[in-house]
mmCIF file of C-alpha atoms in Angstrom:
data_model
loop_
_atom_site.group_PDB
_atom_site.id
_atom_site.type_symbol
_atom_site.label_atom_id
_atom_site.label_comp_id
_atom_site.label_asym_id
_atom_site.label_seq_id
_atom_site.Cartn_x
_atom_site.Cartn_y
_atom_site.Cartn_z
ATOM 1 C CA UNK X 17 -30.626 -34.860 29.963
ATOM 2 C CA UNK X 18 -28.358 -31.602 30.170
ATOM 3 C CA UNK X 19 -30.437 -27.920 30.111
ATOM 4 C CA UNK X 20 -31.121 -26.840 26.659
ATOM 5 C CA UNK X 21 -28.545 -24.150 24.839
ATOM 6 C CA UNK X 22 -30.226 -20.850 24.340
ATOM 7 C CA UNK X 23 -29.577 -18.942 20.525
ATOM 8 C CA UNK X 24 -30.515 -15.306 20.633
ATOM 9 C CA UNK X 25 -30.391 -14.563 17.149
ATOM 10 C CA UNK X 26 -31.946 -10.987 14.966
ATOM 11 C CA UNK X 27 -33.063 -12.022 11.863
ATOM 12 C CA UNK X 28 -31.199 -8.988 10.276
ATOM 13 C CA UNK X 29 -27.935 -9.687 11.866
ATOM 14 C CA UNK X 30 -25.430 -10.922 9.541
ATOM 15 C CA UNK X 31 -23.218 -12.424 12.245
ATOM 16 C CA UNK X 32 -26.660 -14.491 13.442
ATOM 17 C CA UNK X 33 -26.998 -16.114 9.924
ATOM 18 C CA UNK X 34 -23.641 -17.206 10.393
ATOM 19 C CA UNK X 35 -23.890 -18.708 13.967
ATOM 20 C CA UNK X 36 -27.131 -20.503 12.908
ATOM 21 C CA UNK X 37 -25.440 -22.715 10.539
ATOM 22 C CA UNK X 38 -23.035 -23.970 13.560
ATOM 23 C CA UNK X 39 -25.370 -23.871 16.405
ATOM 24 C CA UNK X 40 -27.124 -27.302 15.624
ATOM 25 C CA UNK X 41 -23.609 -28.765 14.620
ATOM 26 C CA UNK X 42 -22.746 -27.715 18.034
ATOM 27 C CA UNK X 43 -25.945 -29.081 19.829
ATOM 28 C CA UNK X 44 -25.376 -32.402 18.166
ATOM 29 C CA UNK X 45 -21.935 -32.761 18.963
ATOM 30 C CA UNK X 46 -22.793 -32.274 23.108
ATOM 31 C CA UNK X 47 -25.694 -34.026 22.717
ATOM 32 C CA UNK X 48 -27.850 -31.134 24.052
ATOM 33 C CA UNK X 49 -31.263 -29.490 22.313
ATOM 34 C CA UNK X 50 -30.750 -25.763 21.225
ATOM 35 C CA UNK X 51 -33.729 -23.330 21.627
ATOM 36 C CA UNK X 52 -33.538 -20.647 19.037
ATOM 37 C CA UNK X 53 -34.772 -17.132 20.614
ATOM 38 C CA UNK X 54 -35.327 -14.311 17.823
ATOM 39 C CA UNK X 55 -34.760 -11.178 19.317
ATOM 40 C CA UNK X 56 -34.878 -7.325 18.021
ATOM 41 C CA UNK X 57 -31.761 -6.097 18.798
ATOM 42 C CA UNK X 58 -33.255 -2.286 17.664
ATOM 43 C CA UNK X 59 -34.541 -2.964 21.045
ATOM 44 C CA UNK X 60 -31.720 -3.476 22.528
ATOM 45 C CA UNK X 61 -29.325 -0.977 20.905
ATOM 46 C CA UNK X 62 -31.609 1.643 22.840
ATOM 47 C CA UNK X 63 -30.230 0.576 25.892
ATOM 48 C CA UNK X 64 -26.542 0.224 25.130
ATOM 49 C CA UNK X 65 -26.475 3.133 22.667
ATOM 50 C CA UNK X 66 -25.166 0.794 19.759
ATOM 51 C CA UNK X 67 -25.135 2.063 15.779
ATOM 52 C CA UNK X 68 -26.324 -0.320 13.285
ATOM 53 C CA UNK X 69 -22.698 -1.835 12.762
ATOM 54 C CA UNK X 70 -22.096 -1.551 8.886
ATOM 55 C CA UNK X 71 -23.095 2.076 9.671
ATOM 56 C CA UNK X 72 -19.899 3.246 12.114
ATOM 57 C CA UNK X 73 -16.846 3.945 10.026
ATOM 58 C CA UNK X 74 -14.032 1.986 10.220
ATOM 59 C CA UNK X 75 -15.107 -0.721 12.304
ATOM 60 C CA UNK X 76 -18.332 -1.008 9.526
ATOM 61 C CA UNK X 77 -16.016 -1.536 7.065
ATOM 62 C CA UNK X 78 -14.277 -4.008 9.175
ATOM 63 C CA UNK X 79 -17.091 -5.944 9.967
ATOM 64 C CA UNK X 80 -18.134 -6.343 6.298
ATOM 65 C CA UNK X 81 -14.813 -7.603 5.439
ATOM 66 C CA UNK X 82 -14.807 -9.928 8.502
ATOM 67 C CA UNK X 83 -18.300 -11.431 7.210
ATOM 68 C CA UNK X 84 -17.399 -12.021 3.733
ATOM 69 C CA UNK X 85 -14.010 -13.884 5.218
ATOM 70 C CA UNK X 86 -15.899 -15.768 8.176
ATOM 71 C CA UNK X 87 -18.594 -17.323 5.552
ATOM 72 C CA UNK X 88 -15.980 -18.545 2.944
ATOM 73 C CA UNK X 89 -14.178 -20.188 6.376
ATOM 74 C CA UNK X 90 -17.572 -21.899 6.813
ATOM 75 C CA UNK X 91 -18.545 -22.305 3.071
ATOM 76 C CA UNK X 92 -21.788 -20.783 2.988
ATOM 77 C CA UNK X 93 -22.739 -18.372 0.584
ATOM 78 C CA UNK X 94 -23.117 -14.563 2.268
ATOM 79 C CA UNK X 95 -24.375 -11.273 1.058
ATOM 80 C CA UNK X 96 -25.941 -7.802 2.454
ATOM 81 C CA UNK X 97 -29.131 -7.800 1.191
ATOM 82 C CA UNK X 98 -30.815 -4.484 0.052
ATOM 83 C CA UNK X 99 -32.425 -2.908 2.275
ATOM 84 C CA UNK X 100 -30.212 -2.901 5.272
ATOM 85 C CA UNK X 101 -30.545 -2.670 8.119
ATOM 86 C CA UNK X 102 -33.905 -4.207 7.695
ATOM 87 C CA UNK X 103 -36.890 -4.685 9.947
ATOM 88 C CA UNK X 104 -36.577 -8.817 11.897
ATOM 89 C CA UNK X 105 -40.344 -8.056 12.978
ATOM 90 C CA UNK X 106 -42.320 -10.069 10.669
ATOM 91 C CA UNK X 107 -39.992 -12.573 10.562
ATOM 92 C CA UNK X 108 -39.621 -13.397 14.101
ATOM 93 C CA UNK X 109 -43.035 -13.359 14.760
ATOM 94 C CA UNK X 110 -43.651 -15.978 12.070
ATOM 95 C CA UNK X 111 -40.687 -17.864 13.898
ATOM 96 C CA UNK X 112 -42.670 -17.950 17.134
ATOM 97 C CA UNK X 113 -46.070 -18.760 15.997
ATOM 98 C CA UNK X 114 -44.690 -21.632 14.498
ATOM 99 C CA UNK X 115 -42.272 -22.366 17.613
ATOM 100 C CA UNK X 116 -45.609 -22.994 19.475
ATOM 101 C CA UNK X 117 -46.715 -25.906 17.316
ATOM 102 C CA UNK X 118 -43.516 -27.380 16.193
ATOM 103 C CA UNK X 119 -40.159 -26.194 17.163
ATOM 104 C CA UNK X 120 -38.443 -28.308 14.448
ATOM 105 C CA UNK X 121 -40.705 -26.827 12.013
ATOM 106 C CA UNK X 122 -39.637 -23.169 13.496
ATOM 107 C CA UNK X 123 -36.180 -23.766 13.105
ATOM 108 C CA UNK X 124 -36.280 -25.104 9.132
ATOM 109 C CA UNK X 125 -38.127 -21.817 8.794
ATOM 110 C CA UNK X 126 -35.742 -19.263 10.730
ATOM 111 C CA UNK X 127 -32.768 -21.356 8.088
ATOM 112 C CA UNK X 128 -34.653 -20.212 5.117
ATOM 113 C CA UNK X 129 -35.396 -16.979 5.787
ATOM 114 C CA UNK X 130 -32.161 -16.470 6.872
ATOM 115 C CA UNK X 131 -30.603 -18.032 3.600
ATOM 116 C CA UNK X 132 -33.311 -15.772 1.175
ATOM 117 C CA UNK X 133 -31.472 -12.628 3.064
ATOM 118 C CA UNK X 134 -28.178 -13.449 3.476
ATOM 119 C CA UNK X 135 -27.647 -16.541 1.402
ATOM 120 C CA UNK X 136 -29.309 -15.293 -1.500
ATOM 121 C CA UNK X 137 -29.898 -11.392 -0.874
ATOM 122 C CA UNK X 138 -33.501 -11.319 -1.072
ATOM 123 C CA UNK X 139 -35.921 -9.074 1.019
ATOM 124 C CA UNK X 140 -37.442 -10.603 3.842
ATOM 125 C CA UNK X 141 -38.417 -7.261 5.879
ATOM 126 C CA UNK X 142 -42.056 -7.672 4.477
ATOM 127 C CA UNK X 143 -44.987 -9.842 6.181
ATOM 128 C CA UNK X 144 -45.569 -11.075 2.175
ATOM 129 C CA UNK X 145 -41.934 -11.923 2.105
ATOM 130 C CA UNK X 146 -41.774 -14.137 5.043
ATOM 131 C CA UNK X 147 -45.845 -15.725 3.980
ATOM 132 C CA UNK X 148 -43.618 -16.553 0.587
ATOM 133 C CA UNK X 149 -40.934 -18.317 2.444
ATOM 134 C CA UNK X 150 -43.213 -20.184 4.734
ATOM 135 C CA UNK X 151 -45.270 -21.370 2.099
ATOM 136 C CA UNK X 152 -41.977 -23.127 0.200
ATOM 137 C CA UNK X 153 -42.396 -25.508 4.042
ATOM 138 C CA UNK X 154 -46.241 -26.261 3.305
ATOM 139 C CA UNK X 155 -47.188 -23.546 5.544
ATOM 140 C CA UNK X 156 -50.902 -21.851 4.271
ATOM 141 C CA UNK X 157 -49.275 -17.752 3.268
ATOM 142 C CA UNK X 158 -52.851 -16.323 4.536
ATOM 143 C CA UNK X 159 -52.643 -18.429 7.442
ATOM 144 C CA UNK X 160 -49.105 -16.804 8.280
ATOM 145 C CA UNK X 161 -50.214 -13.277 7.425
ATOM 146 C CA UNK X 162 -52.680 -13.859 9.546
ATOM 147 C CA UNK X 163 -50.702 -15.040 12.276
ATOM 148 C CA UNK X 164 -48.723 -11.904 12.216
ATOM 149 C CA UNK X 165 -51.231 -9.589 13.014
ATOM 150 C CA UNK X 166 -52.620 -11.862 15.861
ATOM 151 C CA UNK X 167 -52.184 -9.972 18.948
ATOM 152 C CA UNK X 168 -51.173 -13.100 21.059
ATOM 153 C CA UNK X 169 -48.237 -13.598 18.705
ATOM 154 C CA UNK X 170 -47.419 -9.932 18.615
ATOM 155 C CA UNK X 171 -47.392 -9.988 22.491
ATOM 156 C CA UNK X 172 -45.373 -13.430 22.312
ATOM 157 C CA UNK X 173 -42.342 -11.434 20.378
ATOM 158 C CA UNK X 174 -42.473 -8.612 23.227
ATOM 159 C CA UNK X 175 -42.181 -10.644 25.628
ATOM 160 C CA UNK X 176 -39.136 -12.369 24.404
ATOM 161 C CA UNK X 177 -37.241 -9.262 23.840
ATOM 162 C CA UNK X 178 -38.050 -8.573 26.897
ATOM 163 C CA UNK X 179 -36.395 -11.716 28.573
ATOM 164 C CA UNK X 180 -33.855 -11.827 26.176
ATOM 165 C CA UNK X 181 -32.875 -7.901 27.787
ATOM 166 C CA UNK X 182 -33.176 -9.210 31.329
ATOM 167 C CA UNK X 183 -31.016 -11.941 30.762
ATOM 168 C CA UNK X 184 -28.399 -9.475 29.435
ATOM 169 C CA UNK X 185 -28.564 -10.598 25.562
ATOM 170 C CA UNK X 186 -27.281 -7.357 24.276
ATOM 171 C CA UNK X 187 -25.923 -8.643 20.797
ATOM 172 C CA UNK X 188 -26.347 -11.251 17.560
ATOM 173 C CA UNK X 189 -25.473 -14.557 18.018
ATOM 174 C CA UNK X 190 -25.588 -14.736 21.937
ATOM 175 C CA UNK X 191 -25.813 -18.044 23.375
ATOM 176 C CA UNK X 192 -26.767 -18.922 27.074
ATOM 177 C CA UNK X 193 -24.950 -22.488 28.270
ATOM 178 C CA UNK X 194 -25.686 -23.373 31.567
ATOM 179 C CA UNK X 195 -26.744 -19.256 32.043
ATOM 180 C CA UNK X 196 -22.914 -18.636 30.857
ATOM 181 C CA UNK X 197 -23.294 -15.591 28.496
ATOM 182 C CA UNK X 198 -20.797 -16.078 24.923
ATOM 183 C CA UNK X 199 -21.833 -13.277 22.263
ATOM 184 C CA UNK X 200 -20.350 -12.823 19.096
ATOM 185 C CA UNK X 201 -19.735 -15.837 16.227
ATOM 186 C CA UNK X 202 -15.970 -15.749 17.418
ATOM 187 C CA UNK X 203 -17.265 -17.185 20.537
ATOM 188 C CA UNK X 204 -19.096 -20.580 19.628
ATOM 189 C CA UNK X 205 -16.038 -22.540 19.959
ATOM 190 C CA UNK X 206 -15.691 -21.122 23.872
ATOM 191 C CA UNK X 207 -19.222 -21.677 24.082
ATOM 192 C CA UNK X 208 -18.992 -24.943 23.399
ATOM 193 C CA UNK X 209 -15.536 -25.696 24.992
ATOM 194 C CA UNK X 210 -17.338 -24.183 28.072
ATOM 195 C CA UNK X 211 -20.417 -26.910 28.209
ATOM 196 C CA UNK X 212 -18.155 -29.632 27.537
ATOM 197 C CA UNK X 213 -15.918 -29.038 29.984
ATOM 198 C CA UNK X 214 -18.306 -27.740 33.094
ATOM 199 C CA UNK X 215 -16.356 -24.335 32.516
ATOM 200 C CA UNK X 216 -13.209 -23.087 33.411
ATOM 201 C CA UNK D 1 11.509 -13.892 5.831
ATOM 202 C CA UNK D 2 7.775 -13.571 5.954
ATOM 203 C CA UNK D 3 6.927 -9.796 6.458
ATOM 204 C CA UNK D 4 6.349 -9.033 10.075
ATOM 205 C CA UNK D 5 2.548 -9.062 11.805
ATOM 206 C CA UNK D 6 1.562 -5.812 13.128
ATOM 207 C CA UNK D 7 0.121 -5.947 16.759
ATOM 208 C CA UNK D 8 -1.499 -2.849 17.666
ATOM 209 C CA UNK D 9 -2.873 -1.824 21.539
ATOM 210 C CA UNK D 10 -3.999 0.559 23.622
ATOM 211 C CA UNK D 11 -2.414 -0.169 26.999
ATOM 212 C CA UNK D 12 -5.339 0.165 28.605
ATOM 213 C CA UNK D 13 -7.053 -2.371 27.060
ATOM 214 C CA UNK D 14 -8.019 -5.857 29.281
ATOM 215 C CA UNK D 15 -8.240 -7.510 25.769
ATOM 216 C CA UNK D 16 -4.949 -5.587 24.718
ATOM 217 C CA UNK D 17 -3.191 -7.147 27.963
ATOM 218 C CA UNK D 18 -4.501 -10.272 27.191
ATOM 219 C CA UNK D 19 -3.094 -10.695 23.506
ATOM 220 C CA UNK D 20 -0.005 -9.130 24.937
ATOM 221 C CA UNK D 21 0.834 -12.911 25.831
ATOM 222 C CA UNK D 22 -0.084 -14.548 23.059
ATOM 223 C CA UNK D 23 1.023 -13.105 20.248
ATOM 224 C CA UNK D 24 4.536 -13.666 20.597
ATOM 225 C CA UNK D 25 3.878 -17.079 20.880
ATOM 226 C CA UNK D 26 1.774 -17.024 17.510
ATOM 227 C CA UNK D 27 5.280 -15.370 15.937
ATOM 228 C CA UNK D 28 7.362 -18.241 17.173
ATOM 229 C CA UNK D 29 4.668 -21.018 15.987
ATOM 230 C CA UNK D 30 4.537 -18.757 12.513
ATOM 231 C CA UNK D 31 8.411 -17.970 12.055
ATOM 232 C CA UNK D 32 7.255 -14.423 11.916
ATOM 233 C CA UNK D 33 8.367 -11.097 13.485
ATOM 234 C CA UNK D 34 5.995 -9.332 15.496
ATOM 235 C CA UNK D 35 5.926 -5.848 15.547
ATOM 236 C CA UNK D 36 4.379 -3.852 18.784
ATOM 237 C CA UNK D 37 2.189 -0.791 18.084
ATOM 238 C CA UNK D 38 0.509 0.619 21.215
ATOM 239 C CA UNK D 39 -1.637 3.020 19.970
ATOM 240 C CA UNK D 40 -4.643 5.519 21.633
ATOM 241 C CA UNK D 41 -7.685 4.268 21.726
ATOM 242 C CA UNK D 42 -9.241 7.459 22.570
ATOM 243 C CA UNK D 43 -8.628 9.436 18.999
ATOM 244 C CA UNK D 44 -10.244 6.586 17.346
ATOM 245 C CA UNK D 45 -13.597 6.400 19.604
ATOM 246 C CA UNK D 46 -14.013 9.815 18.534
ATOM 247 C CA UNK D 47 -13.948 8.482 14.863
ATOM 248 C CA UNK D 48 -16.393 5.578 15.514
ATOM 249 C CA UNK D 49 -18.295 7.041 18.603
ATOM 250 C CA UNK D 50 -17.464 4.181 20.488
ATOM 251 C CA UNK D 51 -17.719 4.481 24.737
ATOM 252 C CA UNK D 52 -15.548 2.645 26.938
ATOM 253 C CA UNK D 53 -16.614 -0.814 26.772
ATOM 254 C CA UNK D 54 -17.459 -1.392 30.663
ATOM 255 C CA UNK D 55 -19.535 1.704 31.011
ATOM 256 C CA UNK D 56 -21.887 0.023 28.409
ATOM 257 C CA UNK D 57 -25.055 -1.106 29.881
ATOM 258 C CA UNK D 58 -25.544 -4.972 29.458
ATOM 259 C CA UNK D 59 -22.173 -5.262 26.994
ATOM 260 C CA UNK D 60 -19.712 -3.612 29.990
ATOM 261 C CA UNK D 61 -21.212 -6.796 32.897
ATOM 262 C CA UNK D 62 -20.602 -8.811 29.425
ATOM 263 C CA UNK D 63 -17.569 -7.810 28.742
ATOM 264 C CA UNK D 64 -16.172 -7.969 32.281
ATOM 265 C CA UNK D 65 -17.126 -11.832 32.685
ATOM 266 C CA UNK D 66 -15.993 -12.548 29.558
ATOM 267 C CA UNK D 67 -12.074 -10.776 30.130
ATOM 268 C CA UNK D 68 -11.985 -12.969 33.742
ATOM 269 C CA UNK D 69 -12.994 -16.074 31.750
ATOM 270 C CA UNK D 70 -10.799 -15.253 29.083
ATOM 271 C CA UNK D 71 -7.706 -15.026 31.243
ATOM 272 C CA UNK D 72 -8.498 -18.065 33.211
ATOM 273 C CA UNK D 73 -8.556 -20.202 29.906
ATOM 274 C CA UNK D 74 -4.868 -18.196 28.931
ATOM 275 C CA UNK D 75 -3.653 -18.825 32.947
ATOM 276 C CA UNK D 76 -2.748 -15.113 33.585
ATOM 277 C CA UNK D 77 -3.972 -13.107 36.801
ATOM 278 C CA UNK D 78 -6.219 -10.899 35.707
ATOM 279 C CA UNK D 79 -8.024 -7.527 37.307
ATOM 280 C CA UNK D 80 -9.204 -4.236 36.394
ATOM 281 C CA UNK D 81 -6.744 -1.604 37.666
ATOM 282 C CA UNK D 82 -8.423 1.875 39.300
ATOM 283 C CA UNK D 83 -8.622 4.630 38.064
ATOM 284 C CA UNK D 84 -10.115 2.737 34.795
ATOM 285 C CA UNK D 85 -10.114 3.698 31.769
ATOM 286 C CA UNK D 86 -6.949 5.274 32.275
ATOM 287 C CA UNK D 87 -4.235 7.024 30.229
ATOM 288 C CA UNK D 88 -2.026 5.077 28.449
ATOM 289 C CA UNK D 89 0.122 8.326 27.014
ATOM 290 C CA UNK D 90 2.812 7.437 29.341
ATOM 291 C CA UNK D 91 3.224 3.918 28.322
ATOM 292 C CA UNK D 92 2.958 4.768 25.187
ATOM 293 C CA UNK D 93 5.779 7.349 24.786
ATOM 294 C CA UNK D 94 8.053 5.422 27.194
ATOM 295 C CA UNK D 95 7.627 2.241 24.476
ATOM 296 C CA UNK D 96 8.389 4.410 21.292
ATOM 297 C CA UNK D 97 11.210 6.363 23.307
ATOM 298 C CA UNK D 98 12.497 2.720 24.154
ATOM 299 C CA UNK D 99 11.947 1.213 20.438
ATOM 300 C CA UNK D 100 14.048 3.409 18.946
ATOM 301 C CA UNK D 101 16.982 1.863 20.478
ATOM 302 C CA UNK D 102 16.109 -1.704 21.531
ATOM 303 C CA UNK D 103 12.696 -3.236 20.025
ATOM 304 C CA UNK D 104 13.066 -6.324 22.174
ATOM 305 C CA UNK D 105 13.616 -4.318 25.502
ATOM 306 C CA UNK D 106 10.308 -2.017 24.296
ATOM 307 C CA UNK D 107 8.404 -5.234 24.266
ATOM 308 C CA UNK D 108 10.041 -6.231 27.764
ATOM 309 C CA UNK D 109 8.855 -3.068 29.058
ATOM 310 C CA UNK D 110 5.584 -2.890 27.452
ATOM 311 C CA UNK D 111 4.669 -6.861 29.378
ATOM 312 C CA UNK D 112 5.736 -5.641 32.605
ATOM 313 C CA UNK D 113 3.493 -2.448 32.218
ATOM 314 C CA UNK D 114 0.326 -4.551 30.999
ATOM 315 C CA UNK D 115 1.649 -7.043 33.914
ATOM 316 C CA UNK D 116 1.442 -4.145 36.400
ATOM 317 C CA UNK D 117 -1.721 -2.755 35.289
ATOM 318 C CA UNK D 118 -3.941 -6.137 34.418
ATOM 319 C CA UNK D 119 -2.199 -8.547 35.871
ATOM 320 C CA UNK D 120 -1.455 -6.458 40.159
ATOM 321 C CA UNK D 121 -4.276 -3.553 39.429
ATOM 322 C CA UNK D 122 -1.572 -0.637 39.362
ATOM 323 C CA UNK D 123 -1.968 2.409 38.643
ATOM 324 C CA UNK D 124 0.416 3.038 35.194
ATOM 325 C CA UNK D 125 -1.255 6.253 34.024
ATOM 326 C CA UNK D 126 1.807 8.650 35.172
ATOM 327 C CA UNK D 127 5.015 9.302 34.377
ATOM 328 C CA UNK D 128 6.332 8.220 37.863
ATOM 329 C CA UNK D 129 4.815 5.055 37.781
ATOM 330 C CA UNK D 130 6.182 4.208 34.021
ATOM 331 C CA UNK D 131 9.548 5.413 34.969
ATOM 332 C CA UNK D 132 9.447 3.649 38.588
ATOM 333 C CA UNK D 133 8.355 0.317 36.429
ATOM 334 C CA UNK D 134 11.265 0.888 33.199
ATOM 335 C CA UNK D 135 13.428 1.118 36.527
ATOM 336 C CA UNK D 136 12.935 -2.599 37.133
ATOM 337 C CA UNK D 137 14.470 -3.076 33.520
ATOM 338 C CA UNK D 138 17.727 -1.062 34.236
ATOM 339 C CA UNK D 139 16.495 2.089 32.858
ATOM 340 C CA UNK D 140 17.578 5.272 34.331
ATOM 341 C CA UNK D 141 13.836 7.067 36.102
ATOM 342 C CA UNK D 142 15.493 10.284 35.119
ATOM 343 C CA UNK D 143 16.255 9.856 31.378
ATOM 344 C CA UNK D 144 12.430 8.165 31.600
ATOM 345 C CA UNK D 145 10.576 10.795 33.082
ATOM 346 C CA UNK D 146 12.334 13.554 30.709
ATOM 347 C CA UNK D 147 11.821 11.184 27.223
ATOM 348 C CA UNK D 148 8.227 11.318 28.049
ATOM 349 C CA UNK D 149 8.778 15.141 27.818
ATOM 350 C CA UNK D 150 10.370 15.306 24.576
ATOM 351 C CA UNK D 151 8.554 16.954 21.869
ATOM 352 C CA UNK D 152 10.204 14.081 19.446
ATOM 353 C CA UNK D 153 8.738 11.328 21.333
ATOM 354 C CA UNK D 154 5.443 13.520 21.865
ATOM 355 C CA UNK D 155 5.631 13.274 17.779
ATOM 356 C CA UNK D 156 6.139 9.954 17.427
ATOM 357 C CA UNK D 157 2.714 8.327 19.466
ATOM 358 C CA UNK D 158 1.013 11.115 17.233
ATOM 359 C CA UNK D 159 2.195 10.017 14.126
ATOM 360 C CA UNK D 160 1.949 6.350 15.185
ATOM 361 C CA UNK D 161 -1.961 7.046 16.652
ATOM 362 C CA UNK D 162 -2.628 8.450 12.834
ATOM 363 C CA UNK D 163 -0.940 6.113 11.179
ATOM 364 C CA UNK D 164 -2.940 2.975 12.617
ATOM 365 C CA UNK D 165 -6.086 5.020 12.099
ATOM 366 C CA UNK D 166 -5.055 5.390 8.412
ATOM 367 C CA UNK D 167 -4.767 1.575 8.544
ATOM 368 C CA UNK D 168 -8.412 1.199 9.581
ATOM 369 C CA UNK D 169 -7.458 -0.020 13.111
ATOM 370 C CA UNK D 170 -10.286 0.802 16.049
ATOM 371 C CA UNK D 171 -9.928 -1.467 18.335
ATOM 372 C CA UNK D 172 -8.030 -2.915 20.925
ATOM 373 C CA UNK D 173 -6.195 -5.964 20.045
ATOM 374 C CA UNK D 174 -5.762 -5.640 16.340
ATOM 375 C CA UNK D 175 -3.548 -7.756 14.200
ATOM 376 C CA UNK D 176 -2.826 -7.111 10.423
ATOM 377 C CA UNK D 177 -1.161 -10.199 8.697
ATOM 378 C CA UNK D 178 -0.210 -9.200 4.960
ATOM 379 C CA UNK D 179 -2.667 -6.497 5.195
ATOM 380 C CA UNK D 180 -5.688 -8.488 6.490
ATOM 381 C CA UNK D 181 -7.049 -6.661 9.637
ATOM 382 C CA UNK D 182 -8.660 -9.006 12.603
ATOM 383 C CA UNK D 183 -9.753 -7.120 15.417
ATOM 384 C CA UNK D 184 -10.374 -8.836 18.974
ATOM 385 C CA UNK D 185 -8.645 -10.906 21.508
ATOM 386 C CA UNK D 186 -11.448 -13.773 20.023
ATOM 387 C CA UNK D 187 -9.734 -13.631 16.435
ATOM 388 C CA UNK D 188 -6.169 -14.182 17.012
ATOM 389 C CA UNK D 189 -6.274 -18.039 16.457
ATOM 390 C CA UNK D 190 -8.398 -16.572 12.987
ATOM 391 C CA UNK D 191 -5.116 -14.098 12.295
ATOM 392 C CA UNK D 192 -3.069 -16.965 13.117
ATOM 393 C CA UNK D 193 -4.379 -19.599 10.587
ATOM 394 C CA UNK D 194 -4.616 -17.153 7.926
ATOM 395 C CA UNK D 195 -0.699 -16.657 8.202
ATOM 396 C CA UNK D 196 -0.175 -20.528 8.361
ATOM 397 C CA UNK D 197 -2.476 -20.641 5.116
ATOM 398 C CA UNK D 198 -2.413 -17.403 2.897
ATOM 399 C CA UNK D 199 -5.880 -16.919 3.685
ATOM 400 C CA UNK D 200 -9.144 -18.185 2.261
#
């Protein structure tokens, strides 16, 4: 069975909610498991001196014209939600704690969280926010508030920044295929041009 | 006739060389004009505080594999000239002085720059090297080298620098097709199919 295709994704990147209604698409299609890999790219941004986009002029305005236009071409509903940016922490963290038990499980999660922000606007910076969403997938809300002040998860969400920075994930989608870097939602299609073909 | 699709560049832009030979070939598929606009890139970082893209930790290793990749899948040679960045003021006066009189032989000139630059790793940042280059196209070095003098031409890259900054334009390729701006060597198949369809 081929290597698994890595998804860095933020949780507050626009361009991430996109990618993550492809990336399965894509994984079925090739017949090869994706691993989804929140990330903070605040983290990140430290190292390559990078501005919140919607915040640099011009290309801000750009990019939220380009992300309205991208989600119609996909036909999923998309909005900024208020605040923005917004803190990924608690959500990722949920992400992971569940990722240990049941990556399937993880994954339904990390969709609606991502469709309550961007699908539907709603405020999912707050650990109550994200107990709320888990507990529309069964999951107990105290159980996940709990979980994210458990210093094993915390530690668990450092350390995948961390090898999401040495791998050279600098940006929101990034996939890894075959340790072949593609960032950006304009690259899926090379991304997965590039692991059906071997690469060119 | 369709109105004509504005291509804007910086000619010191990999990405900028590597739409260079595409997008002609989008106008023939499209039955549309396409209208060359080298531009500075360097006014507009000051605008958006954006560095040179490969002296950007993680994104500038990023950015270089992806510009080799990205001209293997296209099939043109492809390296990094030194000195890099350079200036593209030359290039850029020499295709305006040229436009004036002959928009096809501008574009002619403006390939076998990019060709000279990305394609043999030249150095095109002075005047003798754009003259010795127009040369090859049956233009006089002399009358060149003193157009790139003239306070008229000087004029003209200013007030075509300002005017693609009034347009919103930042970046290096950047198409506008009836007004709608797509920035990026990855979105020219997106520019392209919003021609062919009158957007969505």
């Amino acid at each position: 069975m081929p290597a698994a295709i890595e998804f860095y994704f933020d949780f507050s990147s626009p361009y991430g909610y996109l990618a993550a209604q492809e990336v399965e698409g894509i994984g079925r299609r090739l017949g090869r498991e994706i691993v989804w890999k929140p990330f903070l790219l605040g983290a990140v941004f430290k190292t390559t001196g990078a501005a919140p986009l919607l915040e640099i002029p011009l290309k801000g305005d750009y990019a939220r014209r380009d992300m309205d236009r991208s989600a119609r071409r996909i036909g999923v509903p998309f909005q900024i939600p208020q605040p923005f940016p917004f803190s990924a922490v608690p959500a990722a963290r949920a992400f992971y704690w569940l990722a240990e038990r049941d990556t399937i499980a993880a994954k339904d999660l990390a969709m609606s969280l991502y469709h309550a922000a961007f699908g539907q606007g709603h405020d999912i910076s707050t650990p109550d926010a994200v107990a709320k969403t888990a507990a529309m997938h069964g999951h107990d809300p105290g159980e996940v508030r709990a979980a994210l002040d458990d210093p094993a998860v915390k530690q668990r969400l450092k350390d995948e920044v961390q090898a999401a920075q040495t791998k050279g994930v600098f940006g929101s989608p990034f996939l890894r295929v075959d340790g072949e870097p593609f960032w950006g939602h304009d690259r899926l299609a090379d991304a997965e041009a590039w692991a059906e073909t071997g690469g060119w």
